[in-house]
CSV table of C-alpha atoms in Angstrom, one decimal:
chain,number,residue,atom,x,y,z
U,1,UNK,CA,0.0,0.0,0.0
U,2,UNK,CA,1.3,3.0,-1.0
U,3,UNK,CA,2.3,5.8,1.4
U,4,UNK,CA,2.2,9.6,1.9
U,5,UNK,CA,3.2,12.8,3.7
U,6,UNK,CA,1.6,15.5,3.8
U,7,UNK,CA,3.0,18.9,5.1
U,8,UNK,CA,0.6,21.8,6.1
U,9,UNK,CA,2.0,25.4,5.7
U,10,UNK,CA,1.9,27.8,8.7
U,11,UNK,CA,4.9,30.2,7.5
U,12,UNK,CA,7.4,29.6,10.3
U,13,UNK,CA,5.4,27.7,12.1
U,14,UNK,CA,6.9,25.6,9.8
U,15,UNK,CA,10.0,25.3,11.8
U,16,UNK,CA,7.9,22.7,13.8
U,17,UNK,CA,8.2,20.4,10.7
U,18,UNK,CA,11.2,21.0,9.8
U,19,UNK,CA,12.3,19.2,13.1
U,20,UNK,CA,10.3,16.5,12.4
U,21,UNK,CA,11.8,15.8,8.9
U,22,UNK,CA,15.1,16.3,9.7
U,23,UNK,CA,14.7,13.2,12.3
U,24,UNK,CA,12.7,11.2,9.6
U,25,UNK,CA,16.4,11.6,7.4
U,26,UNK,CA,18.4,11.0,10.3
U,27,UNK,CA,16.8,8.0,10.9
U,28,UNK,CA,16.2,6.9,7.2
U,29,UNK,CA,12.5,7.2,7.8
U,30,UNK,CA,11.2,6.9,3.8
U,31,UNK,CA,7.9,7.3,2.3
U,32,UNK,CA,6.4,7.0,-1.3
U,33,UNK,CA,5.4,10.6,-2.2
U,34,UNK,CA,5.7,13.8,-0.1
U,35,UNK,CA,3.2,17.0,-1.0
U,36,UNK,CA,3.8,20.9,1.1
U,37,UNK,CA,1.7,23.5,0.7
U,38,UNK,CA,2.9,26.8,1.5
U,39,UNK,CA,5.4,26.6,4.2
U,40,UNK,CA,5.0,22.8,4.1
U,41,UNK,CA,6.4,23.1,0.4
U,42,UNK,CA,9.3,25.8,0.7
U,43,UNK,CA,10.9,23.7,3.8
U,44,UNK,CA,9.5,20.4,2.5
U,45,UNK,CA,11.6,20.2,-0.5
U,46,UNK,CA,14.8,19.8,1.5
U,47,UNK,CA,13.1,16.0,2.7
U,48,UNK,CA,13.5,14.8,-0.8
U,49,UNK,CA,17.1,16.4,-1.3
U,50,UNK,CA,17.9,15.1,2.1
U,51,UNK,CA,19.8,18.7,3.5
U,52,UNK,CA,19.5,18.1,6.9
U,53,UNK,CA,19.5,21.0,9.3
U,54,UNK,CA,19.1,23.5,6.0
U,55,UNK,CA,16.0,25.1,6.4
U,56,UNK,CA,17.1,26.0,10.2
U,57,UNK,CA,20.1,27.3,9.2
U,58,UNK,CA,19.3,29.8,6.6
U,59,UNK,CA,15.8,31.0,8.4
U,60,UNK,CA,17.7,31.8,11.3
U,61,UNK,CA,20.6,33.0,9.8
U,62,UNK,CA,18.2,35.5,8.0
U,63,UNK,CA,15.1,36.1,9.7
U,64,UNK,CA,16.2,39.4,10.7
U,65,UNK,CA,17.5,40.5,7.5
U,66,UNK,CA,15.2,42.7,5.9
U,67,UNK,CA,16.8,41.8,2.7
U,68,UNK,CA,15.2,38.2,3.6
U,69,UNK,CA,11.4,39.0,4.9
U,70,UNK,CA,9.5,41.9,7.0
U,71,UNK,CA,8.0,44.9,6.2
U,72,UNK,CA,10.6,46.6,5.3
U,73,UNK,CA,10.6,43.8,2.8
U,74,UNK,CA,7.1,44.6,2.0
U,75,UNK,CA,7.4,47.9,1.1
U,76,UNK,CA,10.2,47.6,-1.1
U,77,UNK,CA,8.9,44.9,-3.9
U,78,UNK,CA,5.2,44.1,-2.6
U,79,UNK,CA,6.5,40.8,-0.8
U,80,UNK,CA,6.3,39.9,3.0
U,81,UNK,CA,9.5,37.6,1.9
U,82,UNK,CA,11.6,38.8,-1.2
U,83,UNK,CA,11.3,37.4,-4.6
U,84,UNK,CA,15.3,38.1,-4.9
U,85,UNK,CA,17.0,37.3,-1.9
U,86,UNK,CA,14.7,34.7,-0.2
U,87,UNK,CA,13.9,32.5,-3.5
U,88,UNK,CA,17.3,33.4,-5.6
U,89,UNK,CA,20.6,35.0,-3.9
U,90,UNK,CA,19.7,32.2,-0.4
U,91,UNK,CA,18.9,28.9,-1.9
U,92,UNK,CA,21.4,29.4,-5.2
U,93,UNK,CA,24.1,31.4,-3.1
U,94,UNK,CA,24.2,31.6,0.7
U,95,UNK,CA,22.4,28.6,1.3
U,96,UNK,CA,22.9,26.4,-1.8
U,97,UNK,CA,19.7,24.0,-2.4
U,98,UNK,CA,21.0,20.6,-3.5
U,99,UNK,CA,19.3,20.1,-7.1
U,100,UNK,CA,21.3,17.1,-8.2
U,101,UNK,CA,20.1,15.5,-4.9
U,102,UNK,CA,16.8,16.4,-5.4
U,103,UNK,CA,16.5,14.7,-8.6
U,104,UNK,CA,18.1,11.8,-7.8
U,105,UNK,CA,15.6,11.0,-5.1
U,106,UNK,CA,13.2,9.1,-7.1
U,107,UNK,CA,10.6,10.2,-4.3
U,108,UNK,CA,7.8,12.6,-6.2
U,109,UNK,CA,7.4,15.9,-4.4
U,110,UNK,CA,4.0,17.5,-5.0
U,111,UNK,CA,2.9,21.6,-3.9
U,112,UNK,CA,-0.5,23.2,-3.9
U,113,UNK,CA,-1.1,26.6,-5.4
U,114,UNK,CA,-4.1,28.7,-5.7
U,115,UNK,CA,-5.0,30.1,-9.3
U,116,UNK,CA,-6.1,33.5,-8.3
U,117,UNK,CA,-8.5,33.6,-11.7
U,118,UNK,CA,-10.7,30.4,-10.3
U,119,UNK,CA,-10.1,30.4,-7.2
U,120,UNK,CA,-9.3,26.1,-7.6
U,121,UNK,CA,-6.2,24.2,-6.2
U,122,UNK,CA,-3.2,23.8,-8.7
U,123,UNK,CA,-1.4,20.8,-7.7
U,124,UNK,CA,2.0,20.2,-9.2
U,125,UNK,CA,4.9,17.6,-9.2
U,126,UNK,CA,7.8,20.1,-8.4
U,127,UNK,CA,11.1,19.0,-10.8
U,128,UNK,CA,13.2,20.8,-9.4
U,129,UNK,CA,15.8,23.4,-11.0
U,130,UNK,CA,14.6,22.9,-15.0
U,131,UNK,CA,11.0,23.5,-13.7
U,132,UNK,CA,11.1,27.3,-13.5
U,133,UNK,CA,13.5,27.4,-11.0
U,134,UNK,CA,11.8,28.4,-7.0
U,135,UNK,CA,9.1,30.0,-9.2
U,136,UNK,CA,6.6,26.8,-7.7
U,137,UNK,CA,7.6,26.9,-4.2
U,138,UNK,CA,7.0,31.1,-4.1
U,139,UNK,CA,4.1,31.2,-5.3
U,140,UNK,CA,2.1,28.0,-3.1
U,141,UNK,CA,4.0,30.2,-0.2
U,142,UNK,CA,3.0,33.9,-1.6
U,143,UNK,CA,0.8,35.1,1.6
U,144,UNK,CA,-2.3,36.7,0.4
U,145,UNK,CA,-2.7,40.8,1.1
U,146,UNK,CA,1.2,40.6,1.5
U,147,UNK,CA,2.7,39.2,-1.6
U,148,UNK,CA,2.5,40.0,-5.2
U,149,UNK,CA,0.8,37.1,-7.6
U,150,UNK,CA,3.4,34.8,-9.5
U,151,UNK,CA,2.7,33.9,-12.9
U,152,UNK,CA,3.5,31.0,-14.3
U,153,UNK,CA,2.2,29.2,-17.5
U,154,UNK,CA,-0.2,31.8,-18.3
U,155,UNK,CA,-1.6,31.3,-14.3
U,156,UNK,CA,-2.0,34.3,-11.8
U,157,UNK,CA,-1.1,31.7,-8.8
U,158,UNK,CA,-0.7,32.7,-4.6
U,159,UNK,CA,-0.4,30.5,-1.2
U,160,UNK,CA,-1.9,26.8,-2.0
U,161,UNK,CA,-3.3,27.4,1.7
U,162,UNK,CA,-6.2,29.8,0.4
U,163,UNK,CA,-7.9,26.3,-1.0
U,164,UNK,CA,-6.1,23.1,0.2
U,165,UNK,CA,-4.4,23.4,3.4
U,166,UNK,CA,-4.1,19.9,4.0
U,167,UNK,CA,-4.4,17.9,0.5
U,168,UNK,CA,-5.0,14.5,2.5
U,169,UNK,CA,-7.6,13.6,-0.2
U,170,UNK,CA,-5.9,14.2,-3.3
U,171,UNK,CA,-3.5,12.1,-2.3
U,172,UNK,CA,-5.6,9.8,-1.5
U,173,UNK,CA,-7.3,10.2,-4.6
U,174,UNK,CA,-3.8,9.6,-6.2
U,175,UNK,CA,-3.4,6.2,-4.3
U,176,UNK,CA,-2.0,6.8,-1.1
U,177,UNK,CA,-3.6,5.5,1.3
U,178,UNK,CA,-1.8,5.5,3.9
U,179,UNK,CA,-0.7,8.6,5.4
U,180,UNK,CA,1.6,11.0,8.0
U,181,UNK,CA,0.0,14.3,8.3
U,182,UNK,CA,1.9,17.0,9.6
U,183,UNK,CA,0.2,19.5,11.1
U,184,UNK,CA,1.8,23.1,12.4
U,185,UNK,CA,-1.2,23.7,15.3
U,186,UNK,CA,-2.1,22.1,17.9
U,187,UNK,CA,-5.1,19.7,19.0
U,188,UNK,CA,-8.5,21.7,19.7
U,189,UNK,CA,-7.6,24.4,17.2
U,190,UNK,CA,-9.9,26.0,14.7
U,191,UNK,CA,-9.8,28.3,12.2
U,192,UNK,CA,-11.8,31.3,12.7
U,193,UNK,CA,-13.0,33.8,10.2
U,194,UNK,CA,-10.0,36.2,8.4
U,195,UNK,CA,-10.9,39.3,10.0
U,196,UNK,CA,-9.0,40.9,7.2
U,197,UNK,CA,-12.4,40.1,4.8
U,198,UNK,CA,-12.7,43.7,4.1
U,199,UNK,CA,-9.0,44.3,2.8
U,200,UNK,CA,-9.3,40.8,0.9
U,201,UNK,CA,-12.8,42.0,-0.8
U,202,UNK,CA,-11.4,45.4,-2.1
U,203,UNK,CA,-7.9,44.4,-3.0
U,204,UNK,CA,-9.0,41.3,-5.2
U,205,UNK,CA,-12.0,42.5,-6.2
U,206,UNK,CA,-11.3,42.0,-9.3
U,207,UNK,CA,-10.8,38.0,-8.7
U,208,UNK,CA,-14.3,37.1,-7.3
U,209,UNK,CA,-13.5,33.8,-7.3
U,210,UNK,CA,-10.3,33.9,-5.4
U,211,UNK,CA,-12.6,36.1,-2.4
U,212,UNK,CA,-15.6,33.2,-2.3
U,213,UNK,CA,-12.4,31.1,-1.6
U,214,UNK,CA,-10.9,33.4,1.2
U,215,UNK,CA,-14.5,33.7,2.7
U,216,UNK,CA,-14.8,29.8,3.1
U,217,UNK,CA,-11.6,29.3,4.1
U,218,UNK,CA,-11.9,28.7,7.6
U,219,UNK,CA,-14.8,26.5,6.9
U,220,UNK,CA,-13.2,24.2,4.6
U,221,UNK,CA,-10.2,24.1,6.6
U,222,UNK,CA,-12.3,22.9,10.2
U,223,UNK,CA,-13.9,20.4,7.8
U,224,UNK,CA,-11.0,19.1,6.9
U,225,UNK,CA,-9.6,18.8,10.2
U,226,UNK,CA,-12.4,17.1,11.4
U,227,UNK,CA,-11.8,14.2,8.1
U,228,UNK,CA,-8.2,14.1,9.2
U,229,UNK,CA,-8.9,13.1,12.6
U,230,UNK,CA,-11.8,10.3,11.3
U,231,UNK,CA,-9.0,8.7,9.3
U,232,UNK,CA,-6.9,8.9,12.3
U,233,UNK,CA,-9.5,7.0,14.4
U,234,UNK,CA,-9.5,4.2,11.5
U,235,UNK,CA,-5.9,3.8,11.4
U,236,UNK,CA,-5.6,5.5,7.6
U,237,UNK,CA,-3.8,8.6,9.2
U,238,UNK,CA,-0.7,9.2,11.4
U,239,UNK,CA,-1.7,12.3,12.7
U,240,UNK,CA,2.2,14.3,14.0
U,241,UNK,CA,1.2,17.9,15.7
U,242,UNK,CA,2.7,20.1,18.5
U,243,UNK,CA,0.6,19.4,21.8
U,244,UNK,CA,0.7,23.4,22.2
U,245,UNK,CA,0.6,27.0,20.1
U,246,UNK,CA,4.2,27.1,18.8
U,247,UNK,CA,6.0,30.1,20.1
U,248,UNK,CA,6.8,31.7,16.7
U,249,UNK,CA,4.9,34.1,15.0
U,250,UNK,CA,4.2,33.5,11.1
U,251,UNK,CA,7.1,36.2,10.0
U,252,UNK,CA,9.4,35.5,13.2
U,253,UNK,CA,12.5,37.7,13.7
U,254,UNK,CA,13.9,35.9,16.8
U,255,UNK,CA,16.0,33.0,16.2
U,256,UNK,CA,15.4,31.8,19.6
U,257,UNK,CA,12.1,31.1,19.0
U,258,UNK,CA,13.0,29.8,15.8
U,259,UNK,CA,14.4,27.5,17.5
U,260,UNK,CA,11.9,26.0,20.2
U,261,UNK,CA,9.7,25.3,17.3
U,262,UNK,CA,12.5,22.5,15.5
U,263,UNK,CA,13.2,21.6,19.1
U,264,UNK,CA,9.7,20.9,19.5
U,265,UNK,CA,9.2,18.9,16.1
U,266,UNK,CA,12.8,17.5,16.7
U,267,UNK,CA,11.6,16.0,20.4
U,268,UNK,CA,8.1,14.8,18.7
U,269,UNK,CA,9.2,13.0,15.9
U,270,UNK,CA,12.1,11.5,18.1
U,271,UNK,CA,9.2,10.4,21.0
U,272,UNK,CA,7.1,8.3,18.6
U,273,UNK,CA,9.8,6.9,16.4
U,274,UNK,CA,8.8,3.1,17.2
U,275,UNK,CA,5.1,4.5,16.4
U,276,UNK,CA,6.1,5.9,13.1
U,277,UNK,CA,8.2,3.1,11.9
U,278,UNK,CA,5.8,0.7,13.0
U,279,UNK,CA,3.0,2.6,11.0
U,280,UNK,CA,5.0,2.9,8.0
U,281,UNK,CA,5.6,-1.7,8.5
U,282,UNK,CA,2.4,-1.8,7.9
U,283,UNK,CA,2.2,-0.5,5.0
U,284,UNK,CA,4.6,-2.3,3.2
């Protein structure tokens, strides 16, 4: 039976998973096909190129750099976290992604985007460095109000959050029925509402479709949350999560917090290793 991992987005919330993966590749922990959305995808990608430790080390190296993310950021080219610098000079300079790797993995890794136009999913096998560089991973983690739209093959596309979160049944509907779902918030949460509706309705109001979508958001989200933890119940699911809020906010500038949150992945994964592998034995 074939098996999946699925990576939720969160911005650096996504530190929390990040800890997680890296002990899946210390420990050789494999699965079939791997799918981020958002944050999920941007630190996800380092799973199938096995750079352990990578997305630690260049977030906090930079999260304070306004050349990297902020407002500053913001102001200067319309992105909370900058085309240039945070998806070109860091991952091909400071930082250097590991391409060759990456396609040597025989692993598929999969992203979710939201075509701003239809206000639909796009989901897409990422190739790496011949398939339009970072252009994929930037635009299923472009935050809506705070980053510009990427276009690519004639699509208008923004954060894969706005319409699949948590693509547990795609995959499924791929054939992978047996999945780890990683999740950036803890039990008992639930999306509320964007209270930023009224921003979102005049700024795209040109892209009705893409504002239904932000409007039922948090509904579709709750809804899928609640699916996630049915399959859980009948064993189809191996539900990983923080017990507790992380203590990072989604543009963090404090590397110490950074921190906590791949401690706290780090210490998760490493508690229910005998669960996980023992999940993933079945499967086979």
């Amino acid at each position: 039976m074939k098996t999946g991992l699925i990576l939720e987005g969160g911005a650096m919330r996504g530190l929390f998973t990040v800890g997680v993966l890296d002990v899946f590749m210390e420990q050789g922990i494999c699965v079939d096909a791997a799918i981020g959305v958002s944050a999920g995808a941007a630190f996800g990608v380092n799973y199938k190129s096995g750079q352990v430790g990578r997305a630690l080390r260049y977030n906090t190296r930079f999260c304070n750099d306004s050349r990297y993310c902020g407002w500053r950021c913001f102001l200067r080219d319309g992105n909370i976290f900058s085309r240039d610098f945070a998806y070109d000079e860091v991952p091909l300079k400071h930082d250097p992604f590991d391409f060759e790797a990456y396609s040597r993995n025989p692993m598929p890794f999969y992203l979710v985007c939201t075509d701003v136009e239809t206000g639909e999913p796009v989901y897409h096998q990422y190739k790496g460095k011949e398939d339009h560089l970072f252009e994929w991973i930037r635009a299923s983690a472009s935050m809506p109000l705070v980053s510009q739209f990427v276009e690519i093959e004639g699509r208008k596309l923004l954060d894969g959050g706005i319409t699949d979160s948590i693509p547990l049944r795609y995959f499924e509907n791929m054939g992978y029925k047996r999945n780890i779902v990683i999740l950036t918030q803890p039990p008992m949460f639930e999306k509320k509402e964007n209270s930023l509706l009224f921003l979102i309705r005049l700024k795209y109001r040109k892209y009705p479709h893409l504002v239904r979508a932000m409007e039922q958001r948090h509904i579709v989200y709750n809804e899928t949350l609640r699916y996630i933890e049915q399959k859980e119940q009948q064993g189809d699911v191996l539900l990983l999560r923080p017990e507790s809020p992380l203590p990072v906010s989604r543009v963090e500038k404090n590397p110490h917090n950074l921190h906590q949150a791949y401690k706290i992945g780090r210490e998760l994964a490493l508690s229910k290793l005998a669960l996980i592998r023992e999940y993933l034995d079945a499967s086979r």
